[in-house]
Tab-separated table of C-alpha atoms and ligand atoms in Angstrom:
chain	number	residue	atom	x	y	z
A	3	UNK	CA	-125.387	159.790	-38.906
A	4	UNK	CA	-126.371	156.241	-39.485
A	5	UNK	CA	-123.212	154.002	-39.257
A	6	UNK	CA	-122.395	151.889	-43.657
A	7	UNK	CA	-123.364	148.337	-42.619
A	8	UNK	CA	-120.500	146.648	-43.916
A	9	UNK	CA	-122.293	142.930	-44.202
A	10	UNK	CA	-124.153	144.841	-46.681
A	11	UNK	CA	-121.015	145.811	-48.965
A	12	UNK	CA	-120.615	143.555	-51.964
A	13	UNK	CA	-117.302	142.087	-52.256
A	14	UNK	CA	-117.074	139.274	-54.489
A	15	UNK	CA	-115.624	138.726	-58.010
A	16	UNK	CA	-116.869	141.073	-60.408
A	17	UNK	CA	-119.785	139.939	-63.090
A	18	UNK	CA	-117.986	138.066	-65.841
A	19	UNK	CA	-119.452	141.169	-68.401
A	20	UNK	CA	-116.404	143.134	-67.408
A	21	UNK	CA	-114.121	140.981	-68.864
A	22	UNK	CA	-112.104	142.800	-72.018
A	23	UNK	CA	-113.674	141.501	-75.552
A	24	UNK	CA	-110.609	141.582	-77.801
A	25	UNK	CA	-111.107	140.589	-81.427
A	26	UNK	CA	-110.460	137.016	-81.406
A	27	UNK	CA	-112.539	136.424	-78.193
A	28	UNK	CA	-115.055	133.959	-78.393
A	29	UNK	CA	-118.611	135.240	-78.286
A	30	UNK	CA	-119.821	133.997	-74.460
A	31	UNK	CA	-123.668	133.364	-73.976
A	32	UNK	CA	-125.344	134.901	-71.520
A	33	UNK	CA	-126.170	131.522	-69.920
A	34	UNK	CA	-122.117	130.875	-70.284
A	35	UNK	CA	-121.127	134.116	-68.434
A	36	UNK	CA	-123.417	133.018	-65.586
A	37	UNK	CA	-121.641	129.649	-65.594
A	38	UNK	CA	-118.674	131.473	-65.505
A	39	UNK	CA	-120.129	133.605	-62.648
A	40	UNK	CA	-121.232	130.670	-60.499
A	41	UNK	CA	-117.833	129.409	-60.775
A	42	UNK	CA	-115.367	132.576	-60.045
A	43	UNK	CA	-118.353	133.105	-56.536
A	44	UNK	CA	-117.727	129.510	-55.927
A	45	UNK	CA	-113.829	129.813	-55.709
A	46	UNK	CA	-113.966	132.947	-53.819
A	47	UNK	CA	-116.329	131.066	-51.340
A	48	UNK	CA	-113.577	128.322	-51.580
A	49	UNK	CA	-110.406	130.445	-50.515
A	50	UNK	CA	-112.827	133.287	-48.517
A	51	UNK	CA	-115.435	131.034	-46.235
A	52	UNK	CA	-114.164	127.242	-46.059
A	53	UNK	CA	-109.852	128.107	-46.015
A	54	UNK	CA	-110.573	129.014	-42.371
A	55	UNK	CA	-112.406	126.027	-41.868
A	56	UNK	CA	-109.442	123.861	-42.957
A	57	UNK	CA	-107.042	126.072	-40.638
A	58	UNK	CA	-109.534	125.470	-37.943
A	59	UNK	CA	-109.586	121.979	-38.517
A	60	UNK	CA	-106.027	121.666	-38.933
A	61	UNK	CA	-105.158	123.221	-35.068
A	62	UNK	CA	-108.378	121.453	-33.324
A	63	UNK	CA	-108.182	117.774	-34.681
A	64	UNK	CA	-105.376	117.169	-37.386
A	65	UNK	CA	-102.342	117.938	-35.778
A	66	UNK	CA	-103.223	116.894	-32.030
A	67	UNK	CA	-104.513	113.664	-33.354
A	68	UNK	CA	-100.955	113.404	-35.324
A	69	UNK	CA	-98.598	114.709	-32.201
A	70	UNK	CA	-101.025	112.148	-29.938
A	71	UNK	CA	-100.371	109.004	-32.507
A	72	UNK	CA	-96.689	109.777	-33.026
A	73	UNK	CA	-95.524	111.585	-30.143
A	74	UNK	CA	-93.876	114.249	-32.454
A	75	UNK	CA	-94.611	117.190	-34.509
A	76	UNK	CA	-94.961	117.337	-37.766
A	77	UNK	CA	-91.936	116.933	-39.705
A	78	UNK	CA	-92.754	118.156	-42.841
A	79	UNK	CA	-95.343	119.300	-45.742
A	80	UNK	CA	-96.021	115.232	-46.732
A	81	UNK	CA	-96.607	114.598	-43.446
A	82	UNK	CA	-99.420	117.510	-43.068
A	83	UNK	CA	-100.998	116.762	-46.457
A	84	UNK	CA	-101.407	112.965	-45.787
A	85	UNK	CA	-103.112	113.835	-42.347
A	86	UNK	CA	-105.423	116.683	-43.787
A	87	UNK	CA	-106.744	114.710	-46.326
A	88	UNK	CA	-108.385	112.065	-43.649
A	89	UNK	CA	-109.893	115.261	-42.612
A	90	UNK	CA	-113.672	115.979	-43.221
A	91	UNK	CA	-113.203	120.019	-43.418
A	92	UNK	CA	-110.086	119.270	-46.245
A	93	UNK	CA	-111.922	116.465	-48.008
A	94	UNK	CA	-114.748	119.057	-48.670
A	95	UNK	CA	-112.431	122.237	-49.765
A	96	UNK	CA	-110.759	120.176	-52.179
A	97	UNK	CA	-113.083	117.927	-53.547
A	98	UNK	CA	-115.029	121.485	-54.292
A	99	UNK	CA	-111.764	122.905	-55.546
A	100	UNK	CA	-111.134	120.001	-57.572
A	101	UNK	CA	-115.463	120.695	-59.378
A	102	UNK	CA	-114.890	123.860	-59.711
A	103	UNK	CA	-111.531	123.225	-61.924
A	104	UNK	CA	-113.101	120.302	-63.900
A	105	UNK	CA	-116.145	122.618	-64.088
A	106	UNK	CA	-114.524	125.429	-65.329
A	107	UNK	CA	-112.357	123.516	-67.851
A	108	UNK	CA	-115.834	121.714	-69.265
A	109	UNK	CA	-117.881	125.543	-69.153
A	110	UNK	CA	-114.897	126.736	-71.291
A	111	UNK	CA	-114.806	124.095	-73.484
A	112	UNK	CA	-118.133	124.042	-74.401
A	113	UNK	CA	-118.186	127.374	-75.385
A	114	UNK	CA	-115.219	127.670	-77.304
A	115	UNK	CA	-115.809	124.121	-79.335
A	116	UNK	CA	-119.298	125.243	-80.699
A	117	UNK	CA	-117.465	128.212	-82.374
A	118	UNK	CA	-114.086	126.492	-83.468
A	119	UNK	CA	-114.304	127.219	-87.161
A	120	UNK	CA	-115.060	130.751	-86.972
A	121	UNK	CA	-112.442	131.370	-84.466
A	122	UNK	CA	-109.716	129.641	-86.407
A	123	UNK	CA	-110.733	131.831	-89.422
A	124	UNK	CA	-110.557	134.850	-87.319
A	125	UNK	CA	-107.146	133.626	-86.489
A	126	UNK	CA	-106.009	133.032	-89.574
A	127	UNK	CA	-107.233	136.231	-90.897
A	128	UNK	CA	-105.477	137.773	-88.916
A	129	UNK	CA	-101.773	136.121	-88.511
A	130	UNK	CA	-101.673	134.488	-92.306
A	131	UNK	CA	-98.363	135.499	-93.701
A	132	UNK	CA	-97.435	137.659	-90.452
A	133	UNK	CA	-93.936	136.339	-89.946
A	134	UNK	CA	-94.738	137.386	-86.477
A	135	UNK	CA	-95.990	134.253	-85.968
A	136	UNK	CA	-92.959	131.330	-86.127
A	137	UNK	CA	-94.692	127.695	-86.318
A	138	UNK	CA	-92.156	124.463	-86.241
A	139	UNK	CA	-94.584	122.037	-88.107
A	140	UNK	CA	-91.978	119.658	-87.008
A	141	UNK	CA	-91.711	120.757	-83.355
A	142	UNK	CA	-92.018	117.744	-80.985
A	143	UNK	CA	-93.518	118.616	-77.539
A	144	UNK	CA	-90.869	118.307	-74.938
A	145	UNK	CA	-92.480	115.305	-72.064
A	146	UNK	CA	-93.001	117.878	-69.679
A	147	UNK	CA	-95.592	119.784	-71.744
A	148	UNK	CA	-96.974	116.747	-73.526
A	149	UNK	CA	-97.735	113.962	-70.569
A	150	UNK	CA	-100.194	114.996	-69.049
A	151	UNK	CA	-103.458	117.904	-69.018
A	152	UNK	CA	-101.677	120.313	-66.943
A	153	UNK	CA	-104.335	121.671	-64.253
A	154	UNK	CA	-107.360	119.638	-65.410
A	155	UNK	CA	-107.617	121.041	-69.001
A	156	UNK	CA	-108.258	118.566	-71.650
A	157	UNK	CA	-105.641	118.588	-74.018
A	158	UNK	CA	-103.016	121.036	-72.248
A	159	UNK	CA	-101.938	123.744	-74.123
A	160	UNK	CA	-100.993	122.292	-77.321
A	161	UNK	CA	-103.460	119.930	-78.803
A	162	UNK	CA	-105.519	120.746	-82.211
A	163	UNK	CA	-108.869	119.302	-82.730
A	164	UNK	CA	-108.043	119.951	-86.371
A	165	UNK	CA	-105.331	122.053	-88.559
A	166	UNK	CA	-105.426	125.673	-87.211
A	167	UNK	CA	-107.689	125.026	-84.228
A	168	UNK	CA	-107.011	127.249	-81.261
A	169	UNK	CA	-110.446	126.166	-79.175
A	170	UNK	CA	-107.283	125.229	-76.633
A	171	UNK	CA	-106.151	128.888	-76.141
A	172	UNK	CA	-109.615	130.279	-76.067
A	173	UNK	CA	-110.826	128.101	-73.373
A	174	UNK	CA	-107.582	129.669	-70.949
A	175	UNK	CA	-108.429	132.973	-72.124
A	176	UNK	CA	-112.412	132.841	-71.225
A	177	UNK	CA	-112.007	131.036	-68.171
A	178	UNK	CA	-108.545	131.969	-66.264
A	179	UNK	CA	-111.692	134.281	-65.170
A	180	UNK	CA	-113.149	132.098	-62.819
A	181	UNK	CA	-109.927	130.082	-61.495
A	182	UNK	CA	-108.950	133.257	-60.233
A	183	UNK	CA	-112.141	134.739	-58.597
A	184	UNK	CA	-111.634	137.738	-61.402
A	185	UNK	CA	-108.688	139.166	-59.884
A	186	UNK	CA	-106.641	140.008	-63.026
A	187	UNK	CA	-108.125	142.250	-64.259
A	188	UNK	CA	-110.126	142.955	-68.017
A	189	UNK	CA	-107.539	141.373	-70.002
A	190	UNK	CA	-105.959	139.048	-67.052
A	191	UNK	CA	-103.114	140.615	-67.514
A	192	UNK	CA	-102.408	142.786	-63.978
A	193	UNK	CA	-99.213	140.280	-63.608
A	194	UNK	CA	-97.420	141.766	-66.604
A	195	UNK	CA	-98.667	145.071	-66.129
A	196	UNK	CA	-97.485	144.506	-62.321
A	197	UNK	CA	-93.944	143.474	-63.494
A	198	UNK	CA	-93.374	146.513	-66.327
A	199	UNK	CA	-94.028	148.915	-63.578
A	200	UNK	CA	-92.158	147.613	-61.291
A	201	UNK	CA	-88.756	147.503	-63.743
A	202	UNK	CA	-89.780	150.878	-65.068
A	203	UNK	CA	-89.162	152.140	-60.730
A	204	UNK	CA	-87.009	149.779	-59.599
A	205	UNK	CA	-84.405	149.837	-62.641
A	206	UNK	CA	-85.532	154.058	-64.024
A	207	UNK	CA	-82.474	154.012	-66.416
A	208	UNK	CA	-83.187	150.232	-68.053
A	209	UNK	CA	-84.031	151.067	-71.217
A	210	UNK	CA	-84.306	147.033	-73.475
A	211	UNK	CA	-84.125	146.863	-76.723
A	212	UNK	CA	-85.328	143.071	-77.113
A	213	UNK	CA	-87.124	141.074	-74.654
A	214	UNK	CA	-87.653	137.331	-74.590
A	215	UNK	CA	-90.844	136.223	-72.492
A	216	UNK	CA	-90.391	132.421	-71.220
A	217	UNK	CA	-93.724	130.072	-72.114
A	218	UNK	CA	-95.667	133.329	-73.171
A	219	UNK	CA	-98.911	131.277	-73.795
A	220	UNK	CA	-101.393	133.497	-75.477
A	221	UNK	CA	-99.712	136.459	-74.166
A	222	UNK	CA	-101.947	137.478	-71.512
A	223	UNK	CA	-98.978	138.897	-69.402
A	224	UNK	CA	-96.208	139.925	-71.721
A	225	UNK	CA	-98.393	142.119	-73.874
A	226	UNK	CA	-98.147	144.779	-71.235
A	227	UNK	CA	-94.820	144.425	-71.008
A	228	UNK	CA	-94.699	144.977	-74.940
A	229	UNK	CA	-96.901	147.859	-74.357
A	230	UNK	CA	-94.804	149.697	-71.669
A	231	UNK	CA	-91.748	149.592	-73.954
A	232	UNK	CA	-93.123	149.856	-77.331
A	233	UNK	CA	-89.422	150.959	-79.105
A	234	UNK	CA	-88.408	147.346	-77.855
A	235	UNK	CA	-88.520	143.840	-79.840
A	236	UNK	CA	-89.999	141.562	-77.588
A	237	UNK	CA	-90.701	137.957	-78.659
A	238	UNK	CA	-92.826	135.117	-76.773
A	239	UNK	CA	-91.850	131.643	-77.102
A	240	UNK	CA	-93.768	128.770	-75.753
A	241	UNK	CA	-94.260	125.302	-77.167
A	242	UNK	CA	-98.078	125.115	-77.861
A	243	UNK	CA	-98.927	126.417	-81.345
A	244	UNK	CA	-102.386	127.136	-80.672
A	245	UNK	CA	-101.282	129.468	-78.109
A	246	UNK	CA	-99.113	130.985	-80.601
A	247	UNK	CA	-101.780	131.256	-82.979
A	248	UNK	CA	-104.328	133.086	-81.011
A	249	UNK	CA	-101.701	135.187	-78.857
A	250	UNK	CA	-100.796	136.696	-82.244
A	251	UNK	CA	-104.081	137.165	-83.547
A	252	UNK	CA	-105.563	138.570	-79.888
A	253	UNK	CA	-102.151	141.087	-79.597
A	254	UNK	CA	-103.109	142.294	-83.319
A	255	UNK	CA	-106.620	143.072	-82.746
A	256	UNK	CA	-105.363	144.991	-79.612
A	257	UNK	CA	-103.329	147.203	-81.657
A	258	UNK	CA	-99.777	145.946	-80.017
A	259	UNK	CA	-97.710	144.954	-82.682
A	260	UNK	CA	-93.902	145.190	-81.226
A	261	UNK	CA	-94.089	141.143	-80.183
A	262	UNK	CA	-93.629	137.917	-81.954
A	263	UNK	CA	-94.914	134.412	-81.336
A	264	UNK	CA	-92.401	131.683	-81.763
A	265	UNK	CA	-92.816	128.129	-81.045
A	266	UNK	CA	-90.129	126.489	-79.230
A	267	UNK	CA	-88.659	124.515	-76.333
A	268	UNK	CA	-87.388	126.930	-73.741
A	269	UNK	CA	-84.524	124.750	-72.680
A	270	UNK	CA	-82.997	124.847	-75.922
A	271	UNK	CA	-82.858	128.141	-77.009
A	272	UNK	CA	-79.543	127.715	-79.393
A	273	UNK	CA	-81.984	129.413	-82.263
A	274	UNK	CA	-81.160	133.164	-80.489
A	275	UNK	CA	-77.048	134.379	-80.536
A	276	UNK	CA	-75.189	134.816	-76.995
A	277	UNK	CA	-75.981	137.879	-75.577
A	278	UNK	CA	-78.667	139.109	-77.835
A	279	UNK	CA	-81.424	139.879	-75.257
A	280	UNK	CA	-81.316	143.054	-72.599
A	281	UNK	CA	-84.314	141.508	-70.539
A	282	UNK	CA	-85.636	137.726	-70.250
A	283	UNK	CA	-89.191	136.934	-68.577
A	284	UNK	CA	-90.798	134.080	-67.253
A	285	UNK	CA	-94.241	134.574	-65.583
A	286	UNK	CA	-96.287	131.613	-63.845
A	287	UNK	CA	-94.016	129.524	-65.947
A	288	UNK	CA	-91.222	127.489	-63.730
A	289	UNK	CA	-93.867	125.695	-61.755
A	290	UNK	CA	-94.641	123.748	-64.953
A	291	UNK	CA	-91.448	123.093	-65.986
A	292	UNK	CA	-89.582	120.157	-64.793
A	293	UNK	CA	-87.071	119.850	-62.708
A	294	UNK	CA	-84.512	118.039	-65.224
A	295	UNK	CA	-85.190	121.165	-67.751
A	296	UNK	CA	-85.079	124.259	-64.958
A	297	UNK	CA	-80.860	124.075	-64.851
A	298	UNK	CA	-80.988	124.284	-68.248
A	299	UNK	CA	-83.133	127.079	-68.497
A	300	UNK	CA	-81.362	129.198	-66.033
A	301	UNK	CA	-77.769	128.547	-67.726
A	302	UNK	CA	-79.201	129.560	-71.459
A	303	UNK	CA	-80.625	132.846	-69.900
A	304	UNK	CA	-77.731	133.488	-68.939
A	305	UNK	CA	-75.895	132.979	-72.058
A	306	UNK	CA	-78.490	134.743	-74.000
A	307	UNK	CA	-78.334	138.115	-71.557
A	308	UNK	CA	-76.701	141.164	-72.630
A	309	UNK	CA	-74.202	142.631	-69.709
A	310	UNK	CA	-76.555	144.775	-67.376
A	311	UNK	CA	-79.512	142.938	-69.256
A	312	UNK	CA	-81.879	141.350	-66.358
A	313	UNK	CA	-83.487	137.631	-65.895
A	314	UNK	CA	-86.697	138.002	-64.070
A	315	UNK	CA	-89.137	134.729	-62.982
A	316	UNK	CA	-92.679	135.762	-61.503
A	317	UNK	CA	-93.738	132.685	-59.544
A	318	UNK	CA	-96.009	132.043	-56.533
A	319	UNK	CA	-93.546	132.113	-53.674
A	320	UNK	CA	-90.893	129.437	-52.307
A	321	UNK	CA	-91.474	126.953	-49.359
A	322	UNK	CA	-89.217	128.607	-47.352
A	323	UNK	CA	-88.791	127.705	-43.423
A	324	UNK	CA	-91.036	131.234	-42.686
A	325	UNK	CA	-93.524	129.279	-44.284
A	326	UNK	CA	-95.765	126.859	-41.609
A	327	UNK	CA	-95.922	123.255	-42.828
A	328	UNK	CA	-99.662	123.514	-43.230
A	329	UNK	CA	-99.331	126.708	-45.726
A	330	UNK	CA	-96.695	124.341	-47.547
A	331	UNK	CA	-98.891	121.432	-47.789
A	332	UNK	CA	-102.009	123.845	-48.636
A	333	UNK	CA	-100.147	125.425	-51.259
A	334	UNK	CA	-99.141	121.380	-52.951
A	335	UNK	CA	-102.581	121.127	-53.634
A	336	UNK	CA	-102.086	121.714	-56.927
A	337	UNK	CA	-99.502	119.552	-57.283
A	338	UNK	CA	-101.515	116.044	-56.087
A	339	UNK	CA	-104.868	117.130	-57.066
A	340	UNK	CA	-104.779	119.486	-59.975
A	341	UNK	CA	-102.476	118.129	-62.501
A	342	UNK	CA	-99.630	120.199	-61.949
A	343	UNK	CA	-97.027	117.433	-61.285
A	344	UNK	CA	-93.572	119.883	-61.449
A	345	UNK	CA	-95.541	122.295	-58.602
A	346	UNK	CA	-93.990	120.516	-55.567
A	347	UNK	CA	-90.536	119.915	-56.320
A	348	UNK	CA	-90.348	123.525	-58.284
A	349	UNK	CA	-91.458	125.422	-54.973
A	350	UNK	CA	-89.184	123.201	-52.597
A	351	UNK	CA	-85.624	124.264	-54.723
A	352	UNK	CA	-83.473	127.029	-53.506
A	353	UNK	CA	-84.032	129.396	-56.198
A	354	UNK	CA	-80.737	131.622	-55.087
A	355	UNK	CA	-78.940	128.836	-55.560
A	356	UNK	CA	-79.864	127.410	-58.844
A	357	UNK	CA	-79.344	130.919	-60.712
A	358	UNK	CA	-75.524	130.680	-59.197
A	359	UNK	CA	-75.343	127.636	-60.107
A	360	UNK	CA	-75.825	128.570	-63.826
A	361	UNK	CA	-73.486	131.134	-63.393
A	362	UNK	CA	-75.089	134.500	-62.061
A	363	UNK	CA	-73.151	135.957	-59.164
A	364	UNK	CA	-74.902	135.949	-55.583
A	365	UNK	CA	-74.559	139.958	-55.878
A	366	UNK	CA	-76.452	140.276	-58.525
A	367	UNK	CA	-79.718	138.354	-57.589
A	368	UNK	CA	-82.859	140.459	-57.176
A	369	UNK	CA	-85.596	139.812	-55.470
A	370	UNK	CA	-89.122	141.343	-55.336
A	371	UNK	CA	-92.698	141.125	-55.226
A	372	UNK	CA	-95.538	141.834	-57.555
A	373	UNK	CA	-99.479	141.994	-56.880
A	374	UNK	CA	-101.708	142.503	-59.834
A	375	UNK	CA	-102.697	145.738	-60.970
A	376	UNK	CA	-105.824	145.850	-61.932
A	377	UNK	CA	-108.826	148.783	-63.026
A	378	UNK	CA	-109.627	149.541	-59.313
A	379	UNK	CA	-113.338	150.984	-60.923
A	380	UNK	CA	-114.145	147.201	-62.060
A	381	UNK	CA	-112.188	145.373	-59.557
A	382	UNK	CA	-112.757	147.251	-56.295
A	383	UNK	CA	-112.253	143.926	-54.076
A	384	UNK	CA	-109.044	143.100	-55.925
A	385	UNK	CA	-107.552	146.165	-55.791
A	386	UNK	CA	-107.695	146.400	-51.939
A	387	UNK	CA	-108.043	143.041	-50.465
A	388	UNK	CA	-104.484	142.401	-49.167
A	389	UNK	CA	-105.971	139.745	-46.765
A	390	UNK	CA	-107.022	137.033	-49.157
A	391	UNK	CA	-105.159	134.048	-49.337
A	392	UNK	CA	-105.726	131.043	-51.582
A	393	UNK	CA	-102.593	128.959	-51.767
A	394	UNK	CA	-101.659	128.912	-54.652
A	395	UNK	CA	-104.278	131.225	-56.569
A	396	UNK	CA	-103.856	135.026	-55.199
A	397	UNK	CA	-102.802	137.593	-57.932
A	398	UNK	CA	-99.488	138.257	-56.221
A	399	UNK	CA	-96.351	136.825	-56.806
A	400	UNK	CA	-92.748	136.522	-55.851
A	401	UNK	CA	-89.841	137.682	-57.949
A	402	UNK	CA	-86.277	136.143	-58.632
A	403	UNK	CA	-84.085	137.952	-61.114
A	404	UNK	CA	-80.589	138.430	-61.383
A	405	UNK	CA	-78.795	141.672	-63.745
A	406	UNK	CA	-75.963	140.317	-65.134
A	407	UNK	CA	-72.329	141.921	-65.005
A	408	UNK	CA	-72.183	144.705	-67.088
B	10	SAM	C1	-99.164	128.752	-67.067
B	10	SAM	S1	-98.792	129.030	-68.747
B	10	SAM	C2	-98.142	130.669	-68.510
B	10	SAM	C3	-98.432	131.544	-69.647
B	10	SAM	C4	-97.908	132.963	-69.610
B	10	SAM	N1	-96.545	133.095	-69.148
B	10	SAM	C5	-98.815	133.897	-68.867
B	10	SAM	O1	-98.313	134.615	-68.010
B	10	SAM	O2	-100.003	133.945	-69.156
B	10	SAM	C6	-97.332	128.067	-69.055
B	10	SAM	C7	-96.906	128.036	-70.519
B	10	SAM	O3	-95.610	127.463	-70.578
B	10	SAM	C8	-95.490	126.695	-71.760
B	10	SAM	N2	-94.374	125.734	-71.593
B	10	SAM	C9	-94.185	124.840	-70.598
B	10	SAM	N3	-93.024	124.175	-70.766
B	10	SAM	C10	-92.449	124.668	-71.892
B	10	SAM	C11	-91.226	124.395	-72.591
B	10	SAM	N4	-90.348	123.483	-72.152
B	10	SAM	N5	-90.976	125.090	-73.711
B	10	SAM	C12	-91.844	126.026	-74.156
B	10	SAM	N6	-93.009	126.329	-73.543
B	10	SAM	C13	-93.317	125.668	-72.428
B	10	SAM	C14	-96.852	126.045	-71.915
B	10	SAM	O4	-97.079	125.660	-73.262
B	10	SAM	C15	-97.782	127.178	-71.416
B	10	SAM	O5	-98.280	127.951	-72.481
């Protein structure tokens, strides 16, 4: 029997058409999908065909030329990232990286501004008078949220091009797509659905009655979460309003109605009663928080947990010594080239330490890891491909959790 030619097995992103059309979703152009195409093949070419290239470089001419100038190793990340970017293999990776972001923030943009009315009526259809939505007209963006167009996209996540506008949210919702090469599945939400099943084996008899989900944006992962627990009150807080808007309106239209959308600073959370939550979530949310707010983040979870309720962050993982120096300085991309200013100093912290130091005992820390799941039919590649590594950008992520005393 003739032998599958493997070369010939397609394993890219999927086409953007996959992608679940909820009923706030902006309509996307056929000549906007294919944008969106270009750009999810381009960052899978990124991480796939020239991330070797950069390791390559890194062991034939980067670090020999370093040890041969300085008669040392490498001492630490800094050190590595300073060198690499001399280096003509890293100055093309990133300066591709770097176009595909500003590309993808632009494609989105585009396509979401042309339509802005209509999707702010659809919004407002759909969340006027829901007092599932909580707006603080007089809600002042903490700095960390407001200073600065947090990986590339213009206006972060809470700026209104006029009363109502949620162009913002839409353009993370259409194009989170393409950052991540498609890997999140239809709704980009195999994170959330990733966490809920891992509570529902890891902790069989946890049965929460409210959950609070940490800088929920539009709600792409805590839906799920609302969805596997449906008897529980879960609410999302986050400080962008548009985000609010639309993650209301978008979890409506997908017929999950057990969550509300609150704005709010996460570091002062004095609105919600000591111990009125069983389970508290944070998912790709401490790496944009800063460092000054992060302590008091950790101590109000713990005030607001119920005894035996559970604290659990989903983050890309630690720097950790197990980790080489050029994965570490690989992974701070983001940090000196993506507008994502919190991402070094958030990754370099001891984690363990900083939830005992707001009060949760070292025995009751959990730990754990998460990969997206996502419709193996649609996203065959995703599903299986435990190889893939893109610093900073694979759909699997590191836990930290504690369950407080009961
Ligand atoms: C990367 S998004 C993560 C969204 C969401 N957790 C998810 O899984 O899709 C980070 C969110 O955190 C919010 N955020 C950052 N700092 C915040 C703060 N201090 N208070 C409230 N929200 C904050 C931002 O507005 C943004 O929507």
């Amino acid at each position: 029997m003739a032998q599958k030619d493997k070369s010939a097995v397609y394993d890219g992103p999927p086409d953007y058409r996959v992608v679940g059309r909820h009923g706030v979703y902006p309509e996307v152009s056929h000549d906007e999908a294919a944008r969106f195409n270009f750009l999810a093949q381009m960052n899978r070419y990124l991480s796939k065909q020239l991330m070797p290239g950069v390791a390559e470089a890194f062991e034939a001419r980067v670090r020999p030329a370093f040890e041969a100038a300085e008669g040392r190793e490498f001492a630490n990340r800094h050190e590595v990232r300073k060198a690499l970017a001399k280096d003509p293999a890293w100055q093309w990776w990133s300066a591709l990286r770097r176009a595909t972001m500003e590309s993808r923030q632009q494609a989105g943009r585009w396509t979401t501004i042309r339509q802005a009315e209509e999707l702010a009526d659809k919004v407002r259809e759909l969340t006027e008078g829901d007092d599932r939505l909580e707006l603080d007209p007089c809600f002042e963006q903490p700095r960390s949220t407001a200073a600065i167009d947090h990986h590339c996209m213009p206006g972060s996540y809470y700026t209104e091009l006029f009363p109502g506008d949620v162009s913002g949210a839409a353009n993370y919702d259409i194009g989170i797509f393409a950052t991540t090469g498609g890997m999140l599945g239809r709704f980009n939400d195999g994170g959330g659905v990733a966490v809920a099943q891992w509570v529902k084996q890891n902790l069989p008899d946890f049965a929460p009655k409210r959950i609070l989900d940490l800088g929920c944006g539009l709600g792409h992962n805590v839906l799920p979460i609302a969805a596997a627990f449906p008897d529980a009150e879960v609410i999302g807080i986050d400080a962008g309003a548009p985000m609010l808007r639309y993650g209301l309106a978008r979890a409506k239209s997908m017929g999950i109605e057990n969550v509300r959308f609150i704005q709010g600073d996460v570091s002062r959370l004095d609105r919600f009663e000591d111990e009125s939550f069983d389970w508290i979530q944070s998912t790709m949310f401490l790496h944009e928080t800063s460092y000054k707010l992060m302590p008091m983040i950790f101590r109000e979870t713990r005030r607001l947990l119920r005894p035996g309720g559970i604290v659990l962050h989903v983050e890309q993982p630690q720097y950790t010594e197990d980790m080489s120096l050029f994965e570490q300085a690989m992974r701070d991309w983001d940090a000196f080239y993506n507008n994502e200013p919190f991402w070094t100093k958030m990754h370099e912290i001891d984690l363990d330490q900083w939830m005992e130091d707001a009060g949760f005992g070292h025995n009751t820390l959990i730990h754990g890891g998460v990969a997206a799941v996502v419709d193996p039919e649609v996203f065959p590649e995703a599903a299986k491909d435990e190889g893939q590594e893109d610093y900073g950008r694979k759909a699997a992520w590191h836990v930290i959790g504690a369950r407080k005393a009961a």
